[in-house]
PDB file of C-alpha atoms in Angstrom:
ATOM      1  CA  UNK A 135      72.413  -5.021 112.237  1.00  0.00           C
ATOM      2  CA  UNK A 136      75.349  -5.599 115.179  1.00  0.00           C
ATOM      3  CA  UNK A 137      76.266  -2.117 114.495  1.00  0.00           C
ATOM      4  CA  UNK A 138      72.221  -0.782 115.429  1.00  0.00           C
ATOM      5  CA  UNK A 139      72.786  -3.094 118.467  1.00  0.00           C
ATOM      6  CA  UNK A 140      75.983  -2.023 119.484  1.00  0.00           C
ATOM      7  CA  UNK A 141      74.538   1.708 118.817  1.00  0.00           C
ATOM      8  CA  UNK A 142      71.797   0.698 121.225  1.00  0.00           C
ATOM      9  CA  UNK A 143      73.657  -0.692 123.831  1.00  0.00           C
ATOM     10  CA  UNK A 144      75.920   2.288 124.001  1.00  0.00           C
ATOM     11  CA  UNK A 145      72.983   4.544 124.441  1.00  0.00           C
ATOM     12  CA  UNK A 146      71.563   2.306 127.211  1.00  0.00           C
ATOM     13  CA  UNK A 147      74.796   2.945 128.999  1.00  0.00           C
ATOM     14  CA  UNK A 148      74.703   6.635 128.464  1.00  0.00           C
ATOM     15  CA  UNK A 149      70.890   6.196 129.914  1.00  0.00           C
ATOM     16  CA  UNK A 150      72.169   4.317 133.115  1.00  0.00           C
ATOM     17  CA  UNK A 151      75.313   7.141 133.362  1.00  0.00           C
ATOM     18  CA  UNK A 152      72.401  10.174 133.015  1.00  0.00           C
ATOM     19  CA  UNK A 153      70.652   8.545 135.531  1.00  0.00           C
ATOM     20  CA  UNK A 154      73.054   7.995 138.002  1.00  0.00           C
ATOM     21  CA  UNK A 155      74.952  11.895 137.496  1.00  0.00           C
ATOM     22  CA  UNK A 156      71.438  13.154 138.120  1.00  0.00           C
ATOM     23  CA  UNK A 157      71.301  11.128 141.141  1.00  0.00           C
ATOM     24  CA  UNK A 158      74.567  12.139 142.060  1.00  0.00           C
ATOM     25  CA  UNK A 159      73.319  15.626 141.216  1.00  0.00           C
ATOM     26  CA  UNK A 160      69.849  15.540 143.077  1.00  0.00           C
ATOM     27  CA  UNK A 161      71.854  14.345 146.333  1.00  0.00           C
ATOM     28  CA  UNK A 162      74.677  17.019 145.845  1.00  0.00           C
ATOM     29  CA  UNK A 163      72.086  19.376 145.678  1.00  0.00           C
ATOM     30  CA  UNK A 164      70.028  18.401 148.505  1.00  0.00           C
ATOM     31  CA  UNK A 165      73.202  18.263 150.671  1.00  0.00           C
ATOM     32  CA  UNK A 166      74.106  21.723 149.355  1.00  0.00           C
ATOM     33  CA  UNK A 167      70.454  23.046 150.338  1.00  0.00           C
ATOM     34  CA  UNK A 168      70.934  21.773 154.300  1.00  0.00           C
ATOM     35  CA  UNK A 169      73.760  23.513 154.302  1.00  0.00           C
ATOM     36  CA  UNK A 170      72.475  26.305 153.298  1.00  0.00           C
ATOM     37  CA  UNK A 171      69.661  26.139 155.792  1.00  0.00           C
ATOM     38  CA  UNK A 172      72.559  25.189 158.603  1.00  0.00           C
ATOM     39  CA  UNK A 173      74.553  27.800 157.958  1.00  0.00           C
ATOM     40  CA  UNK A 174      71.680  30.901 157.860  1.00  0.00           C
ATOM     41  CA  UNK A 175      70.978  29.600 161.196  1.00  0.00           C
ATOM     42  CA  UNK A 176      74.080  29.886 162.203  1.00  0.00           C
ATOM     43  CA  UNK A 177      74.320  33.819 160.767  1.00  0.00           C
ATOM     44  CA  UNK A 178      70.623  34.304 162.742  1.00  0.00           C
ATOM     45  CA  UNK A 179      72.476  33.345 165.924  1.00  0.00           C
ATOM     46  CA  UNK A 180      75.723  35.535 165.649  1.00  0.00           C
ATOM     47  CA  UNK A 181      73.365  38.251 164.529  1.00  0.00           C
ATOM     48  CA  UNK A 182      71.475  37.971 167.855  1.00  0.00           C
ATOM     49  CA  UNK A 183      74.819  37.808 169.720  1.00  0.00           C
ATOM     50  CA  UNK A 184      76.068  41.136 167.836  1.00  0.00           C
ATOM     51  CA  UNK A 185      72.582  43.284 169.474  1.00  0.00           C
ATOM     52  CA  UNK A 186      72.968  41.275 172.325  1.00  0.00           C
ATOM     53  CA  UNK A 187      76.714  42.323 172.747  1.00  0.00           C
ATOM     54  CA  UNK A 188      75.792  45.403 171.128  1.00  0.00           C
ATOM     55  CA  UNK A 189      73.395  46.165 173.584  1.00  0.00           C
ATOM     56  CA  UNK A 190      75.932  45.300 177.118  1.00  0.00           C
ATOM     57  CA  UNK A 191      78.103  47.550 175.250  1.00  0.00           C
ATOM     58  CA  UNK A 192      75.886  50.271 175.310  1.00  0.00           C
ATOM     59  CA  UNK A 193      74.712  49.890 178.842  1.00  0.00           C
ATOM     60  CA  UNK A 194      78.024  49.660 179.859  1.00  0.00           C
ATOM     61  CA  UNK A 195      79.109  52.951 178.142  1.00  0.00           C
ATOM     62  CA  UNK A 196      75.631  54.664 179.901  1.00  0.00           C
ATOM     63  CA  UNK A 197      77.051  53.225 183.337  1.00  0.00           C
ATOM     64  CA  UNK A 198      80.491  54.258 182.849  1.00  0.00           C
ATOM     65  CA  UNK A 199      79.693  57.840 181.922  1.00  0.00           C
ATOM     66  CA  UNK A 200      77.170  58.158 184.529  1.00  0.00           C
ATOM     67  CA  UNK A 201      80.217  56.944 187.031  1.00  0.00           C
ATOM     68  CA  UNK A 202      82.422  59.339 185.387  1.00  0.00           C
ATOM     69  CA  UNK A 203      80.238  62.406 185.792  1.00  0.00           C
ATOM     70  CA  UNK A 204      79.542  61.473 189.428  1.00  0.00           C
ATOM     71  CA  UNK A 205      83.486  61.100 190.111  1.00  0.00           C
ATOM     72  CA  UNK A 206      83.739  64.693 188.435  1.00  0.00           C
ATOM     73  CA  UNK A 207      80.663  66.333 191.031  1.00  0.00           C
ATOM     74  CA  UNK A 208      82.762  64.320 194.064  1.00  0.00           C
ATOM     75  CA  UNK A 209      86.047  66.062 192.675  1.00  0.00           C
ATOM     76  CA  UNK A 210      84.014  69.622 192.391  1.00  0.00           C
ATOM     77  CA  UNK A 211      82.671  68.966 195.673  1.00  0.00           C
ATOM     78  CA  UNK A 212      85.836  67.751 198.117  1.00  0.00           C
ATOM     79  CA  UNK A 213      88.868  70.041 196.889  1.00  0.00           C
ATOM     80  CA  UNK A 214      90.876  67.952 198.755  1.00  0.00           C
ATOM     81  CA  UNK A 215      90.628  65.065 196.563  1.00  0.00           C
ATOM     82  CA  UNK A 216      91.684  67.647 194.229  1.00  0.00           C
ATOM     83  CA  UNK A 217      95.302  67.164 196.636  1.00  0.00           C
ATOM     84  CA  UNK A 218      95.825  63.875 196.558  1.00  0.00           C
ATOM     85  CA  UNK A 219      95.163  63.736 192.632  1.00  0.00           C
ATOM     86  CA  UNK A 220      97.776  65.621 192.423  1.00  0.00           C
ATOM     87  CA  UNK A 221      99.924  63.603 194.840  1.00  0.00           C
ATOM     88  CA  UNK A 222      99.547  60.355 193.461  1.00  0.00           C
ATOM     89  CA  UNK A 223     100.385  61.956 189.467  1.00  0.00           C
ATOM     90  CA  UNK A 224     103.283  63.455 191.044  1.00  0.00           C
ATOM     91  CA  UNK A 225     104.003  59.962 193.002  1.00  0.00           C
ATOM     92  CA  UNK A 226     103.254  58.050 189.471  1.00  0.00           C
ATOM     93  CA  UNK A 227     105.872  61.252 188.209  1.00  0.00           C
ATOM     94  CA  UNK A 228     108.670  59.829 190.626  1.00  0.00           C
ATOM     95  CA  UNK A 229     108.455  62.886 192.925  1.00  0.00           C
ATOM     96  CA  UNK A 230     110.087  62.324 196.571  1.00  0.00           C
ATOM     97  CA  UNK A 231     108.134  63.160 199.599  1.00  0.00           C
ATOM     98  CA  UNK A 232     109.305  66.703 200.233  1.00  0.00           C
ATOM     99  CA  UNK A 233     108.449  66.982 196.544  1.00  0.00           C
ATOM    100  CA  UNK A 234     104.855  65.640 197.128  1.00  0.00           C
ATOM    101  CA  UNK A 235     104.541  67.833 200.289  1.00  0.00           C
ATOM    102  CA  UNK A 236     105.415  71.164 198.950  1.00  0.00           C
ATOM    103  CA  UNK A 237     103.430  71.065 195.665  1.00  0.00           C
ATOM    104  CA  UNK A 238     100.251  69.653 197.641  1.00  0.00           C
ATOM    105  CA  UNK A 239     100.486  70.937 200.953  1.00  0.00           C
ATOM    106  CA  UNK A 240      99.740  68.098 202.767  1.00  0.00           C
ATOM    107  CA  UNK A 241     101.701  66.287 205.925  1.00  0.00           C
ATOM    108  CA  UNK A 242     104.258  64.072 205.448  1.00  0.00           C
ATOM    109  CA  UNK A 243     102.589  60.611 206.761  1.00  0.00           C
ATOM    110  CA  UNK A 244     100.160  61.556 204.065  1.00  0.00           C
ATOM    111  CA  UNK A 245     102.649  62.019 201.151  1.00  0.00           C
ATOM    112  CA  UNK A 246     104.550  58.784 202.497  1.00  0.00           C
ATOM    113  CA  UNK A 247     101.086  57.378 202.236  1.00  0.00           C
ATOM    114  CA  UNK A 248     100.418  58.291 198.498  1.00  0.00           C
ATOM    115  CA  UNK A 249     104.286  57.257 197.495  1.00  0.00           C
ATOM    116  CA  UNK A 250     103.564  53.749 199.406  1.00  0.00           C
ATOM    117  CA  UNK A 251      99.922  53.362 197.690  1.00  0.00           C
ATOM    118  CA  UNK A 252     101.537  54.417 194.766  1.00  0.00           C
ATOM    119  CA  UNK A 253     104.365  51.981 194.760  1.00  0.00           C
ATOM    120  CA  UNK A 254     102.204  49.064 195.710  1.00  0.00           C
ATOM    121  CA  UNK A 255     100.005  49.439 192.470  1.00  0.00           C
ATOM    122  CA  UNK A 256     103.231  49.780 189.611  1.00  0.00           C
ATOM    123  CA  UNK A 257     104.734  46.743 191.231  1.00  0.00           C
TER     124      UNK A 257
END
């Protein structure tokens, strides 16, 4: 007889454990599931931000080659500019003035010009 009680107070303490590590469980779980919910959220808004990004990127790139293809129809157009391309790359190069002025063919206030411009931007 004391062992059937002992037998059934053991199980009632295994009851009261089950009980509580479902709890436990049930609580983990509903934690777990907010999460879950927090964190798709979360993925929905960098998502957006990607196209949004995405898109500026885009737009830029448009803009950038429709700047580009202007600068090259300027270039086409003033052969000059053509000159002083060549100036500053031979400035950026480390050519001296007479240097500057004999390739381009262009005065010498001008090439002092491009070599001072030049200088001003590397330092």
């Amino acid at each position: 007889m004391l062992a059937l009680m002992v037998a059934f107070y053991l199980i009632k303490q295994l009851k009261r454990q089950l009980v509580d590590a479902n709890a436990s469980l049930s609580e983990q779980l509903s934690q777990f599931e907010r999460d879950v919910k927090i964190i798709k959220l979360e993925l929905e808004e960098a998502r957006q931000s990607s196209v949004g990004v995405g898109k500026t990127v885009k737009t830029l790139g448009q803009y950038f080659a429709q700047l580009e293809q202007k600068f090259n129809e300027v270039e086409l157009f003033e052969p000059e500019s053509k000159l002083y391309s060549r100036a500053a790359k031979l400035a950026e190069k480390g050519a001296s003035v007479d240097e500057i002025m004999a390739e381009c063919e262009i005065p010498r206030a001008e090439a002092e010009l491009v070599l001072s411009l030049r200088n001003k931007v590397t330092r």
